[in-house]
PDB file of C-alpha atoms in Angstrom:
ATOM      1  CA  MET A   8       4.970  14.292 -16.280  1.00 37.00           C
ATOM      2  CA  THR A   9       3.961  11.458 -13.977  1.00 39.00           C
ATOM      3  CA  THR A  10       0.657  12.707 -12.650  1.00 39.00           C
ATOM      4  CA  ILE A  11      -2.659  13.543 -14.240  1.00 38.00           C
ATOM      5  CA  SER A  12      -5.718  15.467 -13.195  1.00 38.00           C
ATOM      6  CA  THR A  13      -8.415  13.589 -11.340  1.00 41.00           C
ATOM      7  CA  ALA A  14     -10.653  13.799 -14.386  1.00 42.00           C
ATOM      8  CA  THR A  15     -11.681  10.454 -15.869  1.00 52.00           C
ATOM      9  CA  LEU A  16      -9.544   9.227 -18.748  1.00 59.00           C
ATOM     10  CA  ALA A  17     -11.271   8.162 -21.942  1.00 51.00           C
ATOM     11  CA  LEU A  18     -10.600   4.540 -22.825  1.00 57.00           C
ATOM     12  CA  ASP A  19     -10.066   4.643 -26.560  1.00 47.00           C
ATOM     13  CA  HIS A  20      -8.943   1.017 -26.597  1.00 46.00           C
ATOM     14  CA  ALA A  21     -11.363  -0.677 -24.209  1.00 46.00           C
ATOM     15  CA  ASP A  22     -11.025  -4.030 -26.013  1.00 44.00           C
ATOM     16  CA  GLY A  23     -14.736  -4.687 -26.500  1.00 53.00           C
ATOM     17  CA  PRO A  24     -16.507  -6.106 -23.459  1.00 67.00           C
ATOM     18  CA  GLY A  25     -13.291  -7.485 -21.988  1.00 94.00           C
ATOM     19  CA  LEU A  26     -10.033  -6.116 -20.610  1.00 97.00           C
ATOM     20  CA  GLN A  27     -10.065  -2.345 -20.038  1.00 98.00           C
ATOM     21  CA  ALA A  28      -6.780  -1.669 -18.226  1.00 98.00           C
ATOM     22  CA  VAL A  29      -3.890  -3.240 -16.332  1.00 98.00           C
ATOM     23  CA  LEU A  30      -2.945  -1.823 -12.921  1.00 98.00           C
ATOM     24  CA  LEU A  31       0.632  -2.615 -11.937  1.00 98.00           C
ATOM     25  CA  ASP A  32       2.432  -2.423  -8.623  1.00 98.00           C
ATOM     26  CA  MET A  33       5.986  -1.091  -8.705  1.00 95.00           C
ATOM     27  CA  ASP A  34       8.405  -2.392  -6.033  1.00 92.00           C
ATOM     28  CA  GLY A  35       9.065  -6.090  -6.467  1.00 92.00           C
ATOM     29  CA  THR A  36       6.604  -6.362  -9.340  1.00 96.00           C
ATOM     30  CA  LEU A  37       8.042  -4.251 -12.162  1.00 97.00           C
ATOM     31  CA  VAL A  38      11.356  -3.241 -10.599  1.00 95.00           C
ATOM     32  CA  ASP A  39      13.689  -5.208  -8.366  1.00 90.00           C
ATOM     33  CA  THR A  40      13.706  -2.765  -5.459  1.00 87.00           C
ATOM     34  CA  GLU A  41      12.522  -4.936  -2.571  1.00 83.00           C
ATOM     35  CA  ASP A  42      16.172  -5.793  -1.828  1.00 87.00           C
ATOM     36  CA  PHE A  43      16.989  -2.071  -1.868  1.00 90.00           C
ATOM     37  CA  TRP A  44      14.323  -1.360   0.759  1.00 90.00           C
ATOM     38  CA  TRP A  45      15.573  -4.256   2.867  1.00 93.00           C
ATOM     39  CA  GLN A  46      19.209  -3.158   2.578  1.00 93.00           C
ATOM     40  CA  ALA A  47      18.210   0.359   3.643  1.00 94.00           C
ATOM     41  CA  GLU A  48      16.330  -0.951   6.676  1.00 95.00           C
ATOM     42  CA  VAL A  49      18.964  -3.516   7.699  1.00 96.00           C
ATOM     43  CA  SER A  50      21.909  -1.122   7.435  1.00 96.00           C
ATOM     44  CA  LEU A  51      20.118   1.671   9.273  1.00 96.00           C
ATOM     45  CA  PHE A  52      19.017  -0.530  12.158  1.00 97.00           C
ATOM     46  CA  ALA A  53      22.466  -2.105  12.394  1.00 96.00           C
ATOM     47  CA  GLU A  54      23.812   1.378  13.060  1.00 96.00           C
ATOM     48  CA  LEU A  55      21.107   1.804  15.685  1.00 94.00           C
ATOM     49  CA  GLY A  56      22.195  -1.433  17.374  1.00 94.00           C
ATOM     50  CA  HIS A  57      19.513  -3.824  16.106  1.00 95.00           C
ATOM     51  CA  VAL A  58      19.778  -6.840  13.815  1.00 95.00           C
ATOM     52  CA  LEU A  59      16.852  -7.430  11.467  1.00 95.00           C
ATOM     53  CA  ASP A  60      16.311 -10.989  10.234  1.00 93.00           C
ATOM     54  CA  GLU A  61      14.191 -12.784   7.627  1.00 90.00           C
ATOM     55  CA  ASN A  62      11.231 -12.913   9.998  1.00 90.00           C
ATOM     56  CA  ASP A  63      11.291  -9.120  10.105  1.00 93.00           C
ATOM     57  CA  ARG A  64      11.556  -8.989   6.340  1.00 91.00           C
ATOM     58  CA  ALA A  65       8.369 -11.007   5.938  1.00 85.00           C
ATOM     59  CA  HIS A  66       6.557  -8.365   8.009  1.00 86.00           C
ATOM     60  CA  VAL A  67       7.783  -5.329   6.067  1.00 87.00           C
ATOM     61  CA  VAL A  68       7.670  -6.536   2.454  1.00 82.00           C
ATOM     62  CA  GLY A  69       5.165  -4.717   0.282  1.00 72.00           C
ATOM     63  CA  GLY A  70       4.693  -1.694   2.541  1.00 70.00           C
ATOM     64  CA  PRO A  71       2.960   0.627   3.031  1.00 78.00           C
ATOM     65  CA  MET A  72       5.565   2.744   4.788  1.00 83.00           C
ATOM     66  CA  SER A  73       3.280   3.537   7.730  1.00 86.00           C
ATOM     67  CA  ARG A  74       2.850  -0.160   8.476  1.00 86.00           C
ATOM     68  CA  VAL A  75       6.569  -0.828   8.007  1.00 91.00           C
ATOM     69  CA  ILE A  76       7.498   1.971  10.407  1.00 94.00           C
ATOM     70  CA  ASP A  77       4.978   0.830  13.024  1.00 94.00           C
ATOM     71  CA  TYR A  78       6.338  -2.698  12.874  1.00 95.00           C
ATOM     72  CA  LEU A  79      10.014  -1.721  13.029  1.00 96.00           C
ATOM     73  CA  LEU A  80       9.493   0.602  15.973  1.00 95.00           C
ATOM     74  CA  SER A  81       7.497  -2.020  17.847  1.00 94.00           C
ATOM     75  CA  ALA A  82       9.916  -4.875  17.062  1.00 94.00           C
ATOM     76  CA  THR A  83      13.109  -2.979  17.949  1.00 95.00           C
ATOM     77  CA  GLY A  84      12.041  -0.409  20.512  1.00 94.00           C
ATOM     78  CA  VAL A  85      14.123   2.253  18.752  1.00 93.00           C
ATOM     79  CA  ASP A  86      13.522   5.681  20.262  1.00 93.00           C
ATOM     80  CA  LEU A  87      12.672   7.605  17.099  1.00 94.00           C
ATOM     81  CA  ALA A  88       9.572   9.436  15.972  1.00 96.00           C
ATOM     82  CA  PRO A  89       7.800   7.673  13.090  1.00 95.00           C
ATOM     83  CA  ALA A  90       8.338  10.663  10.810  1.00 94.00           C
ATOM     84  CA  ASP A  91      12.072  10.715  11.553  1.00 96.00           C
ATOM     85  CA  LEU A  92      12.477   6.991  10.911  1.00 95.00           C
ATOM     86  CA  THR A  93      10.535   7.324   7.665  1.00 92.00           C
ATOM     87  CA  THR A  94      12.890  10.076   6.520  1.00 93.00           C
ATOM     88  CA  LEU A  95      16.011   8.075   7.404  1.00 95.00           C
ATOM     89  CA  ILE A  96      14.850   4.958   5.547  1.00 94.00           C
ATOM     90  CA  ASN A  97      13.728   6.925   2.505  1.00 90.00           C
ATOM     91  CA  GLU A  98      17.033   8.801   2.319  1.00 92.00           C
ATOM     92  CA  ARG A  99      19.001   5.569   2.480  1.00 93.00           C
ATOM     93  CA  PHE A 100      16.760   3.946  -0.117  1.00 90.00           C
ATOM     94  CA  VAL A 101      17.137   6.873  -2.512  1.00 90.00           C
ATOM     95  CA  GLY A 102      20.901   6.597  -2.144  1.00 91.00           C
ATOM     96  CA  LEU A 103      20.744   2.966  -3.242  1.00 90.00           C
ATOM     97  CA  LEU A 104      18.758   3.965  -6.334  1.00 87.00           C
ATOM     98  CA  ALA A 105      21.570   6.192  -7.580  1.00 82.00           C
ATOM     99  CA  GLY A 106      22.948   3.489  -9.856  1.00 80.00           C
ATOM    100  CA  GLY A 107      19.587   2.822 -11.512  1.00 84.00           C
ATOM    101  CA  VAL A 108      16.853   0.298 -10.899  1.00 89.00           C
ATOM    102  CA  PRO A 109      16.858  -3.190 -12.443  1.00 91.00           C
ATOM    103  CA  LEU A 110      13.597  -4.319 -14.029  1.00 94.00           C
ATOM    104  CA  MET A 111      12.035  -7.628 -13.034  1.00 95.00           C
ATOM    105  CA  PRO A 112      12.197 -10.436 -15.619  1.00 96.00           C
ATOM    106  CA  GLY A 113       9.433 -10.003 -18.176  1.00 97.00           C
ATOM    107  CA  ALA A 114       8.545  -6.441 -17.116  1.00 97.00           C
ATOM    108  CA  GLU A 115       9.734  -4.653 -20.242  1.00 96.00           C
ATOM    109  CA  ARG A 116       8.148  -7.259 -22.537  1.00 97.00           C
ATOM    110  CA  LEU A 117       4.812  -6.972 -20.727  1.00 97.00           C
ATOM    111  CA  LEU A 118       4.768  -3.174 -20.850  1.00 97.00           C
ATOM    112  CA  ASN A 119       5.664  -3.184 -24.545  1.00 96.00           C
ATOM    113  CA  THR A 120       2.949  -5.756 -25.257  1.00 96.00           C
ATOM    114  CA  LEU A 121       0.296  -3.658 -23.548  1.00 97.00           C
ATOM    115  CA  ALA A 122       1.368  -0.577 -25.501  1.00 96.00           C
ATOM    116  CA  ALA A 123       1.426  -2.475 -28.800  1.00 96.00           C
ATOM    117  CA  HIS A 124      -2.161  -3.655 -28.300  1.00 96.00           C
ATOM    118  CA  GLY A 125      -3.502  -0.364 -26.970  1.00 96.00           C
ATOM    119  CA  VAL A 126      -4.213  -1.665 -23.473  1.00 97.00           C
ATOM    120  CA  PRO A 127      -3.883   1.213 -20.972  1.00 98.00           C
ATOM    121  CA  ALA A 128      -1.636   0.667 -17.958  1.00 98.00           C
ATOM    122  CA  ALA A 129      -1.320   2.501 -14.654  1.00 98.00           C
ATOM    123  CA  LEU A 130       1.387   2.319 -12.013  1.00 98.00           C
ATOM    124  CA  VAL A 131      -0.208   1.939  -8.560  1.00 98.00           C
ATOM    125  CA  SER A 132       2.308   1.920  -5.722  1.00 96.00           C
ATOM    126  CA  ALA A 133       2.372   2.250  -1.949  1.00 91.00           C
ATOM    127  CA  SER A 134       5.640   4.181  -2.323  1.00 89.00           C
ATOM    128  CA  HIS A 135       5.512   7.954  -2.001  1.00 88.00           C
ATOM    129  CA  ARG A 136       5.523  10.280  -5.013  1.00 93.00           C
ATOM    130  CA  HIS A 137       9.176  11.327  -4.789  1.00 89.00           C
ATOM    131  CA  ILE A 138      10.234   7.661  -4.807  1.00 90.00           C
ATOM    132  CA  ILE A 139       8.002   6.825  -7.771  1.00 93.00           C
ATOM    133  CA  ASP A 140       9.379   9.720  -9.795  1.00 93.00           C
ATOM    134  CA  ILE A 141      12.953   8.502  -9.230  1.00 91.00           C
ATOM    135  CA  VAL A 142      12.092   4.923 -10.208  1.00 92.00           C
ATOM    136  CA  LEU A 143      10.212   6.097 -13.299  1.00 93.00           C
ATOM    137  CA  GLU A 144      13.495   7.449 -14.646  1.00 89.00           C
ATOM    138  CA  SER A 145      14.574   3.812 -15.038  1.00 87.00           C
ATOM    139  CA  LEU A 146      11.174   2.261 -15.658  1.00 91.00           C
ATOM    140  CA  GLY A 147       9.874   4.833 -18.135  1.00 93.00           C
ATOM    141  CA  ALA A 148       6.889   7.072 -17.413  1.00 95.00           C
ATOM    142  CA  HIS A 149       5.773   6.746 -21.040  1.00 95.00           C
ATOM    143  CA  HIS A 150       4.562   3.210 -20.332  1.00 97.00           C
ATOM    144  CA  PHE A 151       1.738   4.465 -18.116  1.00 98.00           C
ATOM    145  CA  ALA A 152      -1.367   6.598 -18.533  1.00 98.00           C
ATOM    146  CA  PHE A 153      -0.659   7.790 -14.993  1.00 98.00           C
ATOM    147  CA  SER A 154       0.985   6.771 -11.748  1.00 98.00           C
ATOM    148  CA  LEU A 155      -0.619   6.797  -8.313  1.00 98.00           C
ATOM    149  CA  ALA A 156       1.449   7.063  -5.128  1.00 96.00           C
ATOM    150  CA  GLY A 157       0.715   5.875  -1.616  1.00 92.00           C
ATOM    151  CA  ASP A 158       0.693   9.435  -0.306  1.00 91.00           C
ATOM    152  CA  GLU A 159      -1.915  10.508  -2.875  1.00 96.00           C
ATOM    153  CA  VAL A 160      -4.852   8.477  -1.532  1.00 95.00           C
ATOM    154  CA  PRO A 161      -6.628   8.673   1.849  1.00 93.00           C
ATOM    155  CA  ARG A 162      -5.728   5.056   2.625  1.00 94.00           C
ATOM    156  CA  THR A 163      -3.084   3.048   0.829  1.00 92.00           C
ATOM    157  CA  LYS A 164      -2.640  -0.718   0.454  1.00 94.00           C
ATOM    158  CA  PRO A 165      -3.993  -3.089   1.800  1.00 94.00           C
ATOM    159  CA  HIS A 166      -7.094  -0.888   1.586  1.00 96.00           C
ATOM    160  CA  PRO A 167      -8.836  -0.852  -1.807  1.00 98.00           C
ATOM    161  CA  ASP A 168      -8.522   2.931  -2.230  1.00 98.00           C
ATOM    162  CA  PRO A 169      -5.492   3.004  -4.599  1.00 98.00           C
ATOM    163  CA  TYR A 170      -6.970   0.548  -7.075  1.00 98.00           C
ATOM    164  CA  LEU A 171     -10.467   2.002  -6.837  1.00 98.00           C
ATOM    165  CA  GLU A 172      -9.006   5.430  -7.625  1.00 98.00           C
ATOM    166  CA  ALA A 173      -7.067   4.033 -10.600  1.00 98.00           C
ATOM    167  CA  VAL A 174     -10.217   2.344 -11.932  1.00 98.00           C
ATOM    168  CA  ARG A 175     -12.140   5.590 -11.451  1.00 98.00           C
ATOM    169  CA  ARG A 176      -9.537   7.607 -13.362  1.00 98.00           C
ATOM    170  CA  PHE A 177      -9.861   5.213 -16.281  1.00 98.00           C
ATOM    171  CA  GLY A 178     -13.658   5.384 -16.136  1.00 98.00           C
ATOM    172  CA  ALA A 179     -13.526   1.606 -16.057  1.00 97.00           C
ATOM    173  CA  GLU A 180     -15.047  -1.301 -14.131  1.00 97.00           C
ATOM    174  CA  PRO A 181     -13.013  -3.113 -11.425  1.00 97.00           C
ATOM    175  CA  ALA A 182     -13.842  -6.552 -12.850  1.00 96.00           C
ATOM    176  CA  ARG A 183     -12.345  -5.467 -16.194  1.00 97.00           C
ATOM    177  CA  CYS A 184      -9.061  -4.156 -14.770  1.00 98.00           C
ATOM    178  CA  VAL A 185      -6.376  -6.690 -13.883  1.00 98.00           C
ATOM    179  CA  VAL A 186      -4.116  -5.938 -10.928  1.00 98.00           C
ATOM    180  CA  VAL A 187      -0.538  -7.285 -10.970  1.00 98.00           C
ATOM    181  CA  GLU A 188       1.133  -7.501  -7.549  1.00 97.00           C
ATOM    182  CA  ASP A 189       4.044  -9.197  -5.786  1.00 95.00           C
ATOM    183  CA  ALA A 190       3.130  -8.929  -2.084  1.00 91.00           C
ATOM    184  CA  PRO A 191       0.173 -10.050   0.065  1.00 92.00           C
ATOM    185  CA  THR A 192      -0.563  -6.439   1.030  1.00 92.00           C
ATOM    186  CA  GLY A 193      -1.081  -5.408  -2.579  1.00 95.00           C
ATOM    187  CA  VAL A 194      -3.001  -8.557  -3.445  1.00 96.00           C
ATOM    188  CA  ARG A 195      -5.475  -7.798  -0.663  1.00 95.00           C
ATOM    189  CA  SER A 196      -5.818  -4.240  -1.959  1.00 97.00           C
ATOM    190  CA  GLY A 197      -6.608  -5.343  -5.503  1.00 97.00           C
ATOM    191  CA  GLU A 198      -9.049  -7.981  -4.381  1.00 97.00           C
ATOM    192  CA  ALA A 199     -10.820  -5.572  -2.025  1.00 97.00           C
ATOM    193  CA  ALA A 200     -11.285  -3.245  -5.001  1.00 98.00           C
ATOM    194  CA  GLY A 201     -13.020  -6.034  -6.908  1.00 97.00           C
ATOM    195  CA  CYS A 202     -10.290  -6.560  -9.514  1.00 97.00           C
ATOM    196  CA  PRO A 203      -8.959  -9.886 -10.768  1.00 97.00           C
ATOM    197  CA  VAL A 204      -5.396 -10.243  -9.476  1.00 97.00           C
ATOM    198  CA  ILE A 205      -2.221 -11.812 -10.816  1.00 98.00           C
ATOM    199  CA  ALA A 206       0.274 -12.404  -8.019  1.00 97.00           C
ATOM    200  CA  VAL A 207       3.973 -12.700  -8.815  1.00 97.00           C
ATOM    201  CA  PRO A 208       5.517 -13.366  -5.359  1.00 94.00           C
ATOM    202  CA  SER A 209       8.880 -11.695  -4.759  1.00 88.00           C
ATOM    203  CA  VAL A 210       9.678 -12.294  -1.067  1.00 82.00           C
ATOM    204  CA  ALA A 211       6.558 -13.402   0.803  1.00 84.00           C
ATOM    205  CA  ALA A 212       4.633 -16.467  -0.360  1.00 89.00           C
ATOM    206  CA  ILE A 213       1.169 -15.971  -1.847  1.00 93.00           C
ATOM    207  CA  GLU A 214      -1.355 -18.792  -2.116  1.00 90.00           C
ATOM    208  CA  PRO A 215      -3.779 -19.121  -5.033  1.00 90.00           C
ATOM    209  CA  GLY A 216      -7.374 -18.170  -4.315  1.00 88.00           C
ATOM    210  CA  PRO A 217     -10.688 -17.256  -5.954  1.00 87.00           C
ATOM    211  CA  GLY A 218     -10.129 -14.496  -8.490  1.00 83.00           C
ATOM    212  CA  ARG A 219      -6.369 -14.694  -7.911  1.00 94.00           C
ATOM    213  CA  LEU A 220      -3.772 -16.333 -10.138  1.00 96.00           C
ATOM    214  CA  VAL A 221      -0.239 -16.948  -8.844  1.00 97.00           C
ATOM    215  CA  VAL A 222       2.579 -17.182 -11.408  1.00 97.00           C
ATOM    216  CA  PRO A 223       6.368 -17.509 -10.981  1.00 96.00           C
ATOM    217  CA  SER A 224       7.305 -14.344 -12.890  1.00 96.00           C
ATOM    218  CA  LEU A 225       6.036 -11.708 -15.291  1.00 98.00           C
ATOM    219  CA  GLU A 226       7.421 -13.829 -18.088  1.00 97.00           C
ATOM    220  CA  HIS A 227       4.285 -15.943 -17.649  1.00 97.00           C
ATOM    221  CA  VAL A 228       1.953 -12.952 -18.073  1.00 97.00           C
ATOM    222  CA  ASP A 229       0.726 -12.196 -21.585  1.00 96.00           C
ATOM    223  CA  LEU A 230      -2.280 -10.546 -23.179  1.00 96.00           C
ATOM    224  CA  GLU A 231      -4.135 -13.832 -23.575  1.00 96.00           C
ATOM    225  CA  LEU A 232      -3.818 -14.533 -19.848  1.00 96.00           C
ATOM    226  CA  LEU A 233      -4.923 -11.013 -18.886  1.00 97.00           C
ATOM    227  CA  ARG A 234      -7.971 -11.241 -21.142  1.00 96.00           C
ATOM    228  CA  SER A 235      -8.888 -14.674 -19.815  1.00 95.00           C
ATOM    229  CA  LEU A 236      -8.976 -13.424 -16.221  1.00 94.00           C
ATOM    230  CA  VAL A 237     -11.422 -10.685 -17.162  1.00 96.00           C
ATOM    231  CA  ALA A 238     -13.536 -13.035 -19.305  1.00 92.00           C
ATOM    232  CA  SER A 239     -14.002 -15.298 -16.274  1.00 85.00           C
ATOM    233  CA  ARG A 240     -15.394 -12.372 -14.235  1.00 77.00           C
ATOM    234  CA  VAL A 241     -17.724 -10.563 -16.643  1.00 66.00           C
TER     235      VAL A 241
END
C-alpha cells in the first residue's frame, strides 16, 4: 500500500514547464513526531543513567538514525551495540505513537491543495519503513504517490540519494520538484539533489540561503509559492 515498484511514474499533471512534484519530509514537517523521538531518547537514557539536554537534542534532530545512534553512543559512553540501541529507541518511539500522530499546522491543507490541483506528492523520510507505515495510518497514505524510507536507499539524508530517487521515480527534473523539510539534515539532502527547498524549522534553526526559502510553518506554503520557487530555477 505504501510502496511502489522502482519503475518511473508517469506525470499526468506535470503543470506545463513548471512544478512537477512536491517531495515532503515526515517527522517534524508533516507530523509532530520530533518530540516523540526526543521523549523516547531522553527516557531511555535516563534509565541508563544519562541525562540528555537541549544541546544533545540539536545534534539528533532530523536523523538519520545511524547518525543519531553514533552521536548518542559517543556523547554518553553507553555500552550498547548500535543495533541494540536502535532497536530500543525504535520500540519506545513506536509505543509513543500508539495514541496517534498529530499533524503539523497547515499539513492537511497543503496535502489537500496538492491533490485538488493534481500535483503529485511523495513522502521522503529518513525514518525506517516500519515507522513510516505506522505514521501513515494517521497521515494518510492516499496523499502520496509513494513513500520512500531511510532504509530503502544506499545512503539516506543528508546525502542526496533519497530525493534523487524520488525524482527518478517521478521521471521528473530536480529543479522542478520542491522539497519541504524541517531540519538542516534534510535541507542539505534536498539541496544536494538539486531541488529548490522550503525549510519549516521545527527544533534546529535554519538560515535562508540560495535556492532555499525559510517559512514559519506550512500554513505559509501554498501552490503559488511552490510554483514560484520552480519558476525561479527553470
